[in-house]
mmCIF file of C-alpha atoms and ligand atoms in Angstrom:
data_model
loop_
_atom_site.group_PDB
_atom_site.id
_atom_site.type_symbol
_atom_site.label_atom_id
_atom_site.label_comp_id
_atom_site.label_asym_id
_atom_site.label_seq_id
_atom_site.Cartn_x
_atom_site.Cartn_y
_atom_site.Cartn_z
ATOM 1 C CA MET A 213 -111.312 119.085 -53.084
ATOM 2 C CA ILE A 214 -114.258 121.003 -54.525
ATOM 3 C CA LEU A 215 -116.333 123.226 -52.210
ATOM 4 C CA ASP A 216 -119.298 120.819 -52.155
ATOM 5 C CA GLU A 217 -117.129 117.996 -50.843
ATOM 6 C CA PHE A 218 -115.654 120.330 -48.263
ATOM 7 C CA PHE A 219 -119.156 121.218 -46.998
ATOM 8 C CA GLN A 220 -120.085 117.549 -47.006
ATOM 9 C CA LEU A 221 -117.136 116.731 -44.731
ATOM 10 C CA ALA A 222 -117.997 119.588 -42.394
ATOM 11 C CA LEU A 223 -121.612 118.377 -42.152
ATOM 12 C CA GLU A 224 -120.438 114.868 -41.426
ATOM 13 C CA LEU A 225 -118.229 116.246 -38.689
ATOM 14 C CA ILE A 226 -121.048 118.241 -37.063
ATOM 15 C CA GLU A 227 -123.392 115.267 -37.224
ATOM 16 C CA ALA A 228 -120.785 112.935 -35.648
ATOM 17 C CA ALA A 229 -120.099 115.456 -32.884
ATOM 18 C CA GLU A 230 -123.821 115.730 -32.089
ATOM 19 C CA LYS A 231 -124.303 111.982 -32.205
ATOM 20 C CA HIS A 232 -121.290 111.434 -29.966
ATOM 21 C CA GLU A 233 -122.821 113.648 -27.253
ATOM 22 C CA GLN A 234 -125.982 111.539 -27.314
ATOM 23 C CA TYR A 235 -124.163 108.176 -27.603
ATOM 24 C CA ARG A 236 -121.535 108.483 -24.837
ATOM 25 C CA GLY A 237 -123.428 111.130 -22.861
ATOM 26 C CA ALA A 238 -126.815 109.432 -22.686
ATOM 27 C CA GLU A 239 -126.897 105.958 -24.197
ATOM 28 C CA CYS A 240 -123.762 104.288 -22.808
ATOM 29 C CA ILE A 241 -122.684 103.036 -19.441
ATOM 30 C CA ASN A 242 -119.210 104.596 -19.208
ATOM 31 C CA LEU A 243 -116.763 102.487 -17.225
ATOM 32 C CA ILE A 244 -113.362 103.517 -18.585
ATOM 33 C CA ALA A 245 -111.339 104.144 -15.436
ATOM 34 C CA SER A 246 -109.327 107.041 -16.889
ATOM 35 C CA GLU A 247 -112.351 109.080 -17.886
ATOM 36 C CA GLY A 248 -114.410 111.279 -15.593
ATOM 37 C CA LEU A 249 -117.514 113.267 -14.984
ATOM 38 C CA LYS A 250 -117.915 117.034 -14.783
ATOM 39 C CA SER A 251 -120.516 118.765 -12.634
ATOM 40 C CA PRO A 252 -122.985 121.278 -14.132
ATOM 41 C CA ALA A 253 -120.970 124.104 -12.522
ATOM 42 C CA VAL A 254 -117.715 122.919 -14.090
ATOM 43 C CA ARG A 255 -119.403 122.589 -17.489
ATOM 44 C CA GLU A 256 -120.896 126.065 -17.168
ATOM 45 C CA MET A 257 -117.550 127.571 -16.204
ATOM 46 C CA LEU A 258 -115.983 125.989 -19.291
ATOM 47 C CA ARG A 259 -118.736 127.495 -21.437
ATOM 48 C CA LEU A 260 -118.106 130.920 -19.901
ATOM 49 C CA SER A 261 -114.351 130.793 -20.542
ATOM 50 C CA MET A 262 -114.319 130.832 -24.321
ATOM 51 C CA ASP A 263 -112.149 133.924 -24.736
ATOM 52 C CA LEU A 264 -109.407 132.315 -22.653
ATOM 53 C CA GLU A 265 -109.387 129.495 -25.169
ATOM 54 C CA SER A 266 -107.732 131.895 -27.607
ATOM 55 C CA ARG A 267 -105.141 133.486 -25.320
ATOM 56 C CA TYR A 268 -101.518 133.007 -24.351
ATOM 57 C CA ALA A 269 -99.711 133.413 -21.024
ATOM 58 C CA GLU A 270 -96.144 132.280 -21.659
ATOM 59 C CA GLY A 271 -93.675 132.973 -18.899
ATOM 60 C CA GLU A 272 -92.164 132.109 -15.563
ATOM 61 C CA ASN A 273 -93.647 131.359 -12.152
ATOM 62 C CA ASP A 274 -92.169 131.768 -8.681
ATOM 63 C CA LEU A 275 -91.555 129.205 -5.963
ATOM 64 C CA ALA A 276 -95.093 129.605 -4.639
ATOM 65 C CA GLY A 277 -96.341 128.661 -8.111
ATOM 66 C CA HIS A 278 -97.574 132.192 -8.775
ATOM 67 C CA VAL A 279 -97.114 134.139 -11.972
ATOM 68 C CA LYS A 280 -93.730 135.923 -11.915
ATOM 69 C CA LYS A 281 -93.118 137.125 -15.440
ATOM 70 C CA ARG A 282 -95.197 137.062 -18.640
ATOM 71 C CA PHE A 283 -94.098 137.825 -22.165
ATOM 72 C CA TYR A 284 -97.382 139.116 -23.626
ATOM 73 C CA GLN A 285 -99.701 141.985 -22.816
ATOM 74 C CA GLY A 286 -103.358 141.571 -21.868
ATOM 75 C CA GLN A 287 -102.644 139.480 -18.758
ATOM 76 C CA ARG A 288 -104.621 141.587 -16.248
ATOM 77 C CA TYR A 289 -107.167 138.882 -15.449
ATOM 78 C CA ILE A 290 -105.316 135.834 -16.757
ATOM 79 C CA THR A 291 -102.721 136.268 -13.998
ATOM 80 C CA ILE A 292 -105.440 136.461 -11.330
ATOM 81 C CA ILE A 293 -107.115 133.371 -12.777
ATOM 82 C CA GLU A 294 -103.929 131.303 -12.850
ATOM 83 C CA ASP A 295 -102.869 132.373 -9.355
ATOM 84 C CA CYS A 296 -106.333 131.646 -7.905
ATOM 85 C CA VAL A 297 -106.473 128.156 -9.440
ATOM 86 C CA THR A 298 -102.937 127.405 -8.251
ATOM 87 C CA ASP A 299 -103.880 128.480 -4.718
ATOM 88 C CA LEU A 300 -107.104 126.452 -4.751
ATOM 89 C CA MET A 301 -105.186 123.323 -5.780
ATOM 90 C CA LYS A 302 -102.393 123.957 -3.259
ATOM 91 C CA ASN A 303 -104.966 124.467 -0.540
ATOM 92 C CA LEU A 304 -106.933 121.353 -1.426
ATOM 93 C CA PHE A 305 -103.823 119.160 -1.451
ATOM 94 C CA ARG A 306 -102.097 120.982 1.431
ATOM 95 C CA CYS A 307 -98.802 121.870 -0.202
ATOM 96 C CA SER A 308 -96.746 124.971 -0.886
ATOM 97 C CA TRP A 309 -96.226 124.798 -4.651
ATOM 98 C CA GLY A 310 -98.301 123.856 -7.672
ATOM 99 C CA ASP A 311 -98.204 124.249 -11.417
ATOM 100 C CA VAL A 312 -101.506 124.168 -13.300
ATOM 101 C CA ARG A 313 -100.073 124.980 -16.734
ATOM 102 C CA LEU A 314 -99.805 121.346 -17.793
ATOM 103 C CA VAL A 315 -102.293 120.357 -20.457
ATOM 104 C CA SER A 316 -102.442 116.678 -19.434
ATOM 105 C CA GLY A 317 -101.128 114.079 -17.028
ATOM 106 C CA THR A 318 -98.608 112.951 -19.623
ATOM 107 C CA HIS A 319 -97.371 116.530 -19.883
ATOM 108 C CA ALA A 320 -97.067 116.678 -16.068
ATOM 109 C CA ASN A 321 -94.915 113.538 -16.188
ATOM 110 C CA LEU A 322 -92.838 114.914 -19.046
ATOM 111 C CA ALA A 323 -91.999 118.113 -17.189
ATOM 112 C CA THR A 324 -91.404 116.390 -13.855
ATOM 113 C CA PHE A 325 -89.243 113.565 -15.178
ATOM 114 C CA LYS A 326 -87.263 116.010 -17.325
ATOM 115 C CA GLY A 327 -86.822 118.518 -14.491
ATOM 116 C CA LEU A 328 -85.696 115.824 -12.084
ATOM 117 C CA SER A 329 -83.286 114.172 -14.476
ATOM 118 C CA MET A 330 -81.736 117.621 -15.024
ATOM 119 C CA THR A 331 -81.490 118.045 -11.243
ATOM 120 C CA THR A 332 -79.949 114.673 -10.443
ATOM 121 C CA LYS A 333 -78.040 114.205 -13.715
ATOM 122 C CA ASN A 334 -79.195 110.617 -13.412
ATOM 123 C CA GLN A 335 -81.235 108.921 -16.161
ATOM 124 C CA LYS A 336 -82.340 105.896 -14.124
ATOM 125 C CA MET A 337 -85.938 105.605 -12.910
ATOM 126 C CA VAL A 338 -87.452 102.803 -10.838
ATOM 127 C CA VAL A 339 -91.008 102.221 -11.948
ATOM 128 C CA CYS A 340 -93.676 99.489 -12.178
ATOM 129 C CA PRO A 341 -93.665 97.443 -15.365
ATOM 130 C CA LEU A 342 -96.547 98.274 -17.727
ATOM 131 C CA SER A 343 -98.308 94.994 -16.970
ATOM 132 C CA CYS A 344 -98.282 95.848 -13.256
ATOM 133 C CA GLY A 345 -99.948 99.179 -13.784
ATOM 134 C CA ALA A 346 -97.451 101.751 -15.045
ATOM 135 C CA HIS A 347 -98.707 104.298 -17.544
ATOM 136 C CA ILE A 348 -97.037 104.325 -20.951
ATOM 137 C CA SER A 349 -95.501 107.706 -20.062
ATOM 138 C CA HIS A 350 -93.468 105.943 -17.316
ATOM 139 C CA ASP A 351 -92.213 103.263 -19.636
ATOM 140 C CA TYR A 352 -89.119 102.745 -21.764
ATOM 141 C CA THR A 353 -91.407 102.118 -24.748
ATOM 142 C CA GLY A 354 -93.126 105.497 -24.242
ATOM 143 C CA LEU A 355 -92.362 109.032 -23.068
ATOM 144 C CA ALA A 356 -89.831 108.067 -20.376
ATOM 145 C CA GLY A 357 -87.645 105.969 -22.636
ATOM 146 C CA ARG A 358 -88.254 107.173 -26.162
ATOM 147 C CA VAL A 359 -88.568 110.920 -25.533
ATOM 148 C CA LEU A 360 -86.570 111.534 -22.360
ATOM 149 C CA GLY A 361 -84.017 108.736 -22.680
ATOM 150 C CA LEU A 362 -84.700 107.468 -19.166
ATOM 151 C CA VAL A 363 -83.714 103.927 -18.303
ATOM 152 C CA ASN A 364 -86.453 101.933 -16.561
ATOM 153 C CA ILE A 365 -85.644 99.617 -13.694
ATOM 154 C CA ASP A 366 -88.672 97.627 -12.551
ATOM 155 C CA HIS A 367 -90.135 97.733 -9.071
ATOM 156 C CA ALA A 368 -90.640 94.249 -7.645
ATOM 157 C CA TYR A 369 -94.331 93.405 -7.823
ATOM 158 C CA ASN A 370 -96.325 90.989 -5.682
ATOM 159 C CA ILE A 371 -99.146 89.541 -7.781
ATOM 160 C CA GLU A 372 -100.970 88.108 -4.744
ATOM 161 C CA GLU A 373 -101.057 91.536 -3.150
ATOM 162 C CA MET A 374 -101.569 93.372 -6.459
ATOM 163 C CA ASN A 375 -98.968 95.828 -5.228
ATOM 164 C CA ILE A 376 -95.294 96.782 -5.238
ATOM 165 C CA ASP A 377 -93.260 94.518 -2.933
ATOM 166 C CA PRO A 378 -91.574 97.034 -0.602
ATOM 167 C CA GLU A 379 -88.779 94.787 0.644
ATOM 168 C CA ARG A 380 -87.637 93.582 -2.749
ATOM 169 C CA SER A 381 -88.088 97.052 -4.268
ATOM 170 C CA ALA A 382 -85.896 98.524 -1.519
ATOM 171 C CA SER A 383 -83.067 96.198 -2.582
ATOM 172 C CA ILE A 384 -83.614 97.137 -6.229
ATOM 173 C CA ILE A 385 -83.479 100.873 -5.434
ATOM 174 C CA ARG A 386 -80.389 100.430 -3.291
ATOM 175 C CA ALA A 387 -78.603 98.522 -6.046
ATOM 176 C CA ALA A 388 -79.739 100.677 -8.981
ATOM 177 C CA LYS A 389 -79.307 104.133 -7.373
ATOM 178 C CA PRO A 390 -81.899 105.829 -9.609
ATOM 179 C CA GLY A 391 -82.574 109.566 -9.781
ATOM 180 C CA ILE A 392 -86.350 109.004 -9.663
ATOM 181 C CA VAL A 393 -88.551 106.440 -7.941
ATOM 182 C CA THR A 394 -92.069 106.464 -9.365
ATOM 183 C CA PHE A 395 -95.293 105.294 -7.771
ATOM 184 C CA GLY A 396 -98.865 105.337 -9.008
ATOM 185 C CA GLY A 397 -100.299 103.946 -12.188
ATOM 186 C CA SER A 398 -103.141 103.138 -14.505
ATOM 187 C CA LEU A 399 -104.049 99.777 -13.019
ATOM 188 C CA PHE A 400 -104.116 100.948 -9.441
ATOM 189 C CA LEU A 401 -106.180 99.025 -6.914
ATOM 190 C CA PHE A 402 -104.301 99.468 -3.641
ATOM 191 C CA PRO A 403 -102.160 102.268 -2.174
ATOM 192 C CA HIS A 404 -98.492 101.996 -3.096
ATOM 193 C CA PRO A 405 -95.814 101.657 -0.383
ATOM 194 C CA VAL A 406 -94.479 105.220 -0.526
ATOM 195 C CA GLU A 407 -93.914 105.455 3.213
ATOM 196 C CA GLU A 408 -92.048 102.151 3.266
ATOM 197 C CA LEU A 409 -89.659 103.225 0.482
ATOM 198 C CA ARG A 410 -89.100 106.895 1.249
ATOM 199 C CA ALA A 411 -85.972 106.243 3.379
ATOM 200 C CA VAL A 412 -84.241 104.141 0.753
ATOM 201 C CA ALA A 413 -85.045 106.718 -1.947
ATOM 202 C CA GLU A 414 -83.529 109.383 0.270
ATOM 203 C CA GLU A 415 -80.502 107.178 0.966
ATOM 204 C CA VAL A 416 -79.657 106.967 -2.770
ATOM 205 C CA GLY A 417 -80.571 110.607 -3.491
ATOM 206 C CA ALA A 418 -83.668 109.834 -5.600
ATOM 207 C CA TYR A 419 -86.753 112.021 -5.849
ATOM 208 C CA ILE A 420 -90.097 110.290 -5.392
ATOM 209 C CA VAL A 421 -92.738 111.047 -8.020
ATOM 210 C CA TYR A 422 -96.264 109.862 -7.323
ATOM 211 C CA ASP A 423 -98.435 109.753 -10.433
ATOM 212 C CA ALA A 424 -101.889 110.332 -8.984
ATOM 213 C CA ALA A 425 -103.695 110.643 -12.328
ATOM 214 C CA HIS A 426 -106.227 107.931 -11.484
ATOM 215 C CA VAL A 427 -106.723 108.538 -7.788
ATOM 216 C CA PHE A 428 -106.390 112.329 -7.611
ATOM 217 C CA GLY A 429 -110.049 112.833 -6.688
ATOM 218 C CA LEU A 430 -109.860 110.124 -4.036
ATOM 219 C CA ILE A 431 -106.799 111.805 -2.489
ATOM 220 C CA ALA A 432 -108.605 115.159 -2.580
ATOM 221 C CA GLY A 433 -111.445 113.469 -0.682
ATOM 222 C CA GLY A 434 -109.036 112.183 1.981
ATOM 223 C CA LEU A 435 -109.065 108.567 0.789
ATOM 224 C CA PHE A 436 -106.684 106.029 -0.710
ATOM 225 C CA GLN A 437 -103.389 107.523 0.472
ATOM 226 C CA ASP A 438 -101.758 110.867 1.196
ATOM 227 C CA PRO A 439 -98.615 110.774 -0.963
ATOM 228 C CA LEU A 440 -97.046 114.078 0.075
ATOM 229 C CA ARG A 441 -97.334 113.245 3.777
ATOM 230 C CA GLU A 442 -96.084 109.695 3.145
ATOM 231 C CA GLY A 443 -92.883 110.918 1.514
ATOM 232 C CA ALA A 444 -93.529 111.706 -2.145
ATOM 233 C CA ASP A 445 -91.620 114.753 -3.368
ATOM 234 C CA PHE A 446 -93.909 115.421 -6.335
ATOM 235 C CA ILE A 447 -97.462 114.555 -7.307
ATOM 236 C CA THR A 448 -98.183 114.559 -11.012
ATOM 237 C CA SER A 449 -101.741 114.163 -12.229
ATOM 238 C CA SER A 450 -104.472 114.552 -14.750
ATOM 239 C CA THR A 451 -107.398 116.664 -13.586
ATOM 240 C CA HIS A 452 -110.207 114.681 -15.188
ATOM 241 C CA LYS A 453 -110.363 111.096 -13.964
ATOM 242 C CA THR A 454 -111.562 110.687 -10.359
ATOM 243 C CA PHE A 455 -110.917 114.428 -10.023
ATOM 244 C CA PRO A 456 -113.963 115.873 -11.762
ATOM 245 C CA GLY A 457 -112.324 118.754 -13.599
ATOM 246 C CA PRO A 458 -111.759 119.590 -17.246
ATOM 247 C CA GLN A 459 -109.068 117.660 -19.139
ATOM 248 C CA GLY A 460 -105.682 118.952 -18.034
ATOM 249 C CA GLY A 461 -102.667 118.290 -15.831
ATOM 250 C CA VAL A 462 -101.069 119.502 -12.622
ATOM 251 C CA ILE A 463 -97.880 119.088 -10.581
ATOM 252 C CA LEU A 464 -97.783 119.623 -6.812
ATOM 253 C CA ALA A 465 -94.994 119.637 -4.206
ATOM 254 C CA ASP A 466 -93.817 121.096 -0.932
ATOM 255 C CA VAL A 467 -90.824 123.389 -1.319
ATOM 256 C CA LYS A 468 -89.444 122.794 2.153
ATOM 257 C CA ASP A 469 -85.676 122.955 1.592
ATOM 258 C CA SER A 470 -82.958 123.764 -0.948
ATOM 259 C CA ARG A 471 -83.150 120.233 -2.393
ATOM 260 C CA MET A 472 -86.792 120.811 -3.335
ATOM 261 C CA GLU A 473 -86.154 124.384 -4.427
ATOM 262 C CA LYS A 474 -83.574 123.177 -6.929
ATOM 263 C CA ALA A 475 -85.890 120.453 -8.221
ATOM 264 C CA VAL A 476 -88.947 122.702 -8.522
ATOM 265 C CA LYS A 477 -86.951 125.324 -10.451
ATOM 266 C CA ASN A 478 -85.888 122.666 -12.953
ATOM 267 C CA VAL A 479 -89.414 121.265 -13.230
ATOM 268 C CA GLN A 480 -90.734 124.781 -13.864
ATOM 269 C CA TYR A 481 -88.076 125.252 -16.536
ATOM 270 C CA ALA A 482 -89.219 121.957 -18.090
ATOM 271 C CA VAL A 483 -92.789 123.348 -18.138
ATOM 272 C CA PHE A 484 -91.719 126.639 -19.700
ATOM 273 C CA PRO A 485 -89.809 127.150 -21.934
ATOM 274 C CA LEU A 486 -89.108 123.466 -22.591
ATOM 275 C CA SER A 487 -92.574 122.029 -23.163
ATOM 276 C CA THR A 488 -95.325 124.654 -23.394
ATOM 277 C CA SER A 489 -96.298 127.670 -25.338
ATOM 278 C CA ASN A 490 -100.049 128.068 -24.911
ATOM 279 C CA THR A 491 -101.298 126.336 -21.770
ATOM 280 C CA HIS A 492 -104.986 125.789 -22.716
ATOM 281 C CA LEU A 493 -106.113 128.648 -20.482
ATOM 282 C CA GLY A 494 -109.823 128.040 -21.111
ATOM 283 C CA ARG A 495 -109.835 125.087 -18.692
ATOM 284 C CA LEU A 496 -108.405 126.982 -15.704
ATOM 285 C CA PRO A 497 -111.547 128.614 -14.233
ATOM 286 C CA ALA A 498 -113.369 125.274 -14.500
ATOM 287 C CA LEU A 499 -110.462 123.534 -12.737
ATOM 288 C CA GLY A 500 -110.783 126.032 -9.902
ATOM 289 C CA ILE A 501 -114.521 125.336 -9.632
ATOM 290 C CA ALA A 502 -113.822 121.588 -9.515
ATOM 291 C CA ALA A 503 -111.334 122.227 -6.676
ATOM 292 C CA LEU A 504 -113.982 124.176 -4.768
ATOM 293 C CA GLU A 505 -116.524 121.390 -5.283
ATOM 294 C CA MET A 506 -113.991 118.813 -4.079
ATOM 295 C CA LYS A 507 -113.289 120.900 -0.975
ATOM 296 C CA LEU A 508 -117.029 120.848 -0.220
ATOM 297 C CA PHE A 509 -118.112 117.411 -1.429
ATOM 298 C CA GLY A 510 -114.889 115.519 -2.192
ATOM 299 C CA GLU A 511 -115.033 113.180 0.773
ATOM 300 C CA ASP A 512 -118.577 112.026 -0.018
ATOM 301 C CA LEU A 513 -117.798 111.675 -3.714
ATOM 302 C CA ALA A 514 -114.633 109.670 -3.063
ATOM 303 C CA LYS A 515 -116.306 107.368 -0.536
ATOM 304 C CA GLN A 516 -119.229 106.624 -2.819
ATOM 305 C CA THR A 517 -116.936 106.023 -5.802
ATOM 306 C CA VAL A 518 -114.876 103.448 -3.878
ATOM 307 C CA ARG A 519 -118.022 101.836 -2.417
ATOM 308 C CA ASN A 520 -119.387 101.422 -5.951
ATOM 309 C CA ALA A 521 -116.178 99.801 -7.183
ATOM 310 C CA GLN A 522 -116.041 97.412 -4.212
ATOM 311 C CA ALA A 523 -119.710 96.461 -4.570
ATOM 312 C CA ALA A 524 -119.249 95.778 -8.285
ATOM 313 C CA GLY A 525 -116.175 93.649 -7.538
ATOM 314 C CA GLU A 526 -118.101 91.596 -5.034
ATOM 315 C CA PHE A 527 -121.126 91.188 -7.292
ATOM 316 C CA LEU A 528 -119.091 90.085 -10.295
ATOM 317 C CA TYR A 529 -116.975 87.735 -8.176
ATOM 318 C CA GLU A 530 -120.057 86.124 -6.637
ATOM 319 C CA ASN A 531 -121.329 85.591 -10.153
ATOM 320 C CA GLY A 532 -118.235 83.729 -11.280
ATOM 321 C CA VAL A 533 -116.064 86.476 -12.790
ATOM 322 C CA LYS A 534 -112.385 86.286 -11.759
ATOM 323 C CA VAL A 535 -112.070 89.712 -10.197
ATOM 324 C CA LEU A 536 -108.536 90.262 -8.887
ATOM 325 C CA GLY A 537 -107.679 91.246 -5.326
ATOM 326 C CA GLU A 538 -110.467 89.167 -3.778
ATOM 327 C CA SER A 539 -108.572 88.573 -0.507
ATOM 328 C CA LYS A 540 -108.232 92.343 -0.055
ATOM 329 C CA GLY A 541 -111.794 93.338 -0.900
ATOM 330 C CA PHE A 542 -111.053 93.766 -4.642
ATOM 331 C CA THR A 543 -110.023 97.417 -4.512
ATOM 332 C CA GLU A 544 -109.469 100.536 -2.446
ATOM 333 C CA SER A 545 -109.737 102.780 -5.491
ATOM 334 C CA HIS A 546 -112.335 103.607 -8.146
ATOM 335 C CA GLN A 547 -111.432 100.628 -10.335
ATOM 336 C CA ILE A 548 -111.429 96.846 -10.375
ATOM 337 C CA ALA A 549 -109.653 94.402 -12.676
ATOM 338 C CA ALA A 550 -110.891 91.034 -13.886
ATOM 339 C CA ASP A 551 -109.210 88.134 -15.657
ATOM 340 C CA VAL A 552 -111.512 87.307 -18.562
ATOM 341 C CA ARG A 553 -109.462 84.725 -20.457
ATOM 342 C CA GLU A 554 -112.249 82.163 -20.085
ATOM 343 C CA TYR A 555 -114.566 84.488 -22.048
ATOM 344 C CA GLY A 556 -112.077 85.001 -24.893
ATOM 345 C CA GLY A 557 -109.713 87.561 -23.389
ATOM 346 C CA GLY A 558 -109.763 91.298 -22.780
ATOM 347 C CA LYS A 559 -110.202 92.346 -26.397
ATOM 348 C CA LYS A 560 -113.214 90.142 -27.077
ATOM 349 C CA VAL A 561 -114.942 90.980 -23.813
ATOM 350 C CA ALA A 562 -114.417 94.729 -24.254
ATOM 351 C CA GLU A 563 -115.790 94.534 -27.810
ATOM 352 C CA ASP A 564 -118.771 92.373 -26.815
ATOM 353 C CA LEU A 565 -119.649 94.801 -24.044
ATOM 354 C CA GLU A 566 -119.256 97.734 -26.425
ATOM 355 C CA ALA A 567 -121.935 96.138 -28.613
ATOM 356 C CA ALA A 568 -124.225 96.411 -25.578
ATOM 357 C CA ASN A 569 -123.204 100.064 -25.009
ATOM 358 C CA ILE A 570 -121.102 99.193 -21.982
ATOM 359 C CA ILE A 571 -117.799 100.954 -22.532
ATOM 360 C CA LEU A 572 -114.631 99.777 -20.795
ATOM 361 C CA ASN A 573 -111.115 98.773 -21.800
ATOM 362 C CA ARG A 574 -108.993 95.660 -22.125
ATOM 363 C CA ASN A 575 -106.031 95.687 -19.771
ATOM 364 C CA LEU A 576 -102.748 93.924 -19.216
ATOM 365 C CA LEU A 577 -102.667 92.030 -15.941
ATOM 366 C CA PRO A 578 -99.464 91.600 -13.886
ATOM 367 C CA TYR A 579 -98.809 88.083 -15.193
ATOM 368 C CA ASP A 580 -99.259 89.082 -18.873
ATOM 369 C CA ASP A 581 -96.437 89.544 -21.340
ATOM 370 C CA GLN A 582 -96.304 93.329 -21.540
ATOM 371 C CA ASN A 583 -95.966 93.195 -25.324
ATOM 372 C CA ASN A 584 -99.330 91.471 -25.634
ATOM 373 C CA ARG A 585 -101.349 94.673 -25.567
ATOM 374 C CA GLU A 586 -103.666 93.487 -28.368
ATOM 375 C CA ASN A 587 -105.429 90.771 -26.417
ATOM 376 C CA PRO A 588 -104.391 90.860 -22.771
ATOM 377 C CA SER A 589 -105.978 88.679 -20.090
ATOM 378 C CA GLY A 590 -107.941 91.384 -18.416
ATOM 379 C CA ILE A 591 -110.411 94.195 -18.382
ATOM 380 C CA ARG A 592 -110.360 97.230 -16.119
ATOM 381 C CA ILE A 593 -113.605 98.752 -14.890
ATOM 382 C CA GLY A 594 -113.904 102.236 -13.379
ATOM 383 C CA PHE A 595 -116.776 103.682 -11.353
ATOM 384 C CA GLN A 596 -116.219 107.426 -11.217
ATOM 385 C CA ASP A 597 -118.617 108.400 -14.032
HETATM 386 C C1 PLP B 796 -101.185 106.776 -14.303
HETATM 387 C C2 PLP B 796 -101.442 107.683 -15.451
HETATM 388 N N1 PLP B 796 -100.635 108.724 -15.630
HETATM 389 C C3 PLP B 796 -100.801 109.582 -16.648
HETATM 390 C C4 PLP B 796 -101.828 109.400 -17.536
HETATM 391 C C5 PLP B 796 -101.943 110.340 -18.687
HETATM 392 O O1 PLP B 796 -102.901 111.251 -18.453
HETATM 393 P P1 PLP B 796 -103.410 112.192 -19.624
HETATM 394 O O2 PLP B 796 -104.355 111.381 -20.407
HETATM 395 O O3 PLP B 796 -104.035 113.313 -18.881
HETATM 396 O O4 PLP B 796 -102.221 112.593 -20.424
HETATM 397 C C6 PLP B 796 -102.705 108.338 -17.397
HETATM 398 C C7 PLP B 796 -103.810 108.169 -18.358
HETATM 399 O O5 PLP B 796 -104.743 107.476 -18.200
HETATM 400 C C8 PLP B 796 -102.496 107.436 -16.342
HETATM 401 O O6 PLP B 796 -103.263 106.375 -16.186
#
């Protein structure tokens, strides 16, 4: 490539980046449920953390989640930063251990699933099917199956309730004897029955992982459900959906006995050295600021987010759109789901709305064939932005 063409490409890149900021930042209505909003303080903290963007902090942490050992010099302030953010997150979610080194929610799942399968020496995981809300990282077609070699066994799902069926899932867990039982998901309207299934998970020796990626900000605000108190052993999450932080991931747990100590040590080993080198340090101060803001304003933010989703569900339903979960008030989270087959299906509706600068995504619904990801029946609409 001659130099002129190289410059041309770079100019195109700069122009697209500028235009993107205007397009999605100012001209669109953003309704993708997995995206989020950052406050001015979080944005400013990101801007002020540019040097961290270039640094490394490889090493081990202790059972409080604090820095224990680092392999590079120059860590004087990086260690303080990481420990402070870990403590802010632990405090906000009321638990004794956290790891903020994960660069995404998928990474948090990778490390947790890997650490737990090492602990239990059991490759079976009970999880929702994709069409009932699981994230691809939980699925046999994604990270869980293709990277980690886990074997999925489906939770029983009640389409009327838009939720896991606790009684039938209990029988499945009892019969399958998995090492991990997973809750949480990407299509996530109502709290999952963690409390109802904790005893059976314990009975078969499984760890409960609650993937809070979508509802992390709602939990921080005291809404939706309280997974750690209900019986989850681990929370995995993104930090940028309903939780208004920078893009990243986190794992949280209570290290209350030797069973959890063993599991946390393996999960930490799966974080480092198994799956990280640099940990995207530039996001950490901003994550801490988001935690502080959630401590102060999280309840109001969460309540308003859910109110917005419920009001939108009601409005669309009254105007003839088949919004799911009508008998239960459409949602208790930040998102609603609608069956749009009569308008041409999820793909067409999402593309038509995109033409009007309304940005959302097509979505599988629980009665869809999970291989039909191209044109599923539904759309999912989120209200946290
Ligand atoms: C339930 C769930 N878990 C994990 C993830 C992955 O998060 P990330 O994009 O941070 O890797 C998502 C993404 O939307 C999700 O919906």
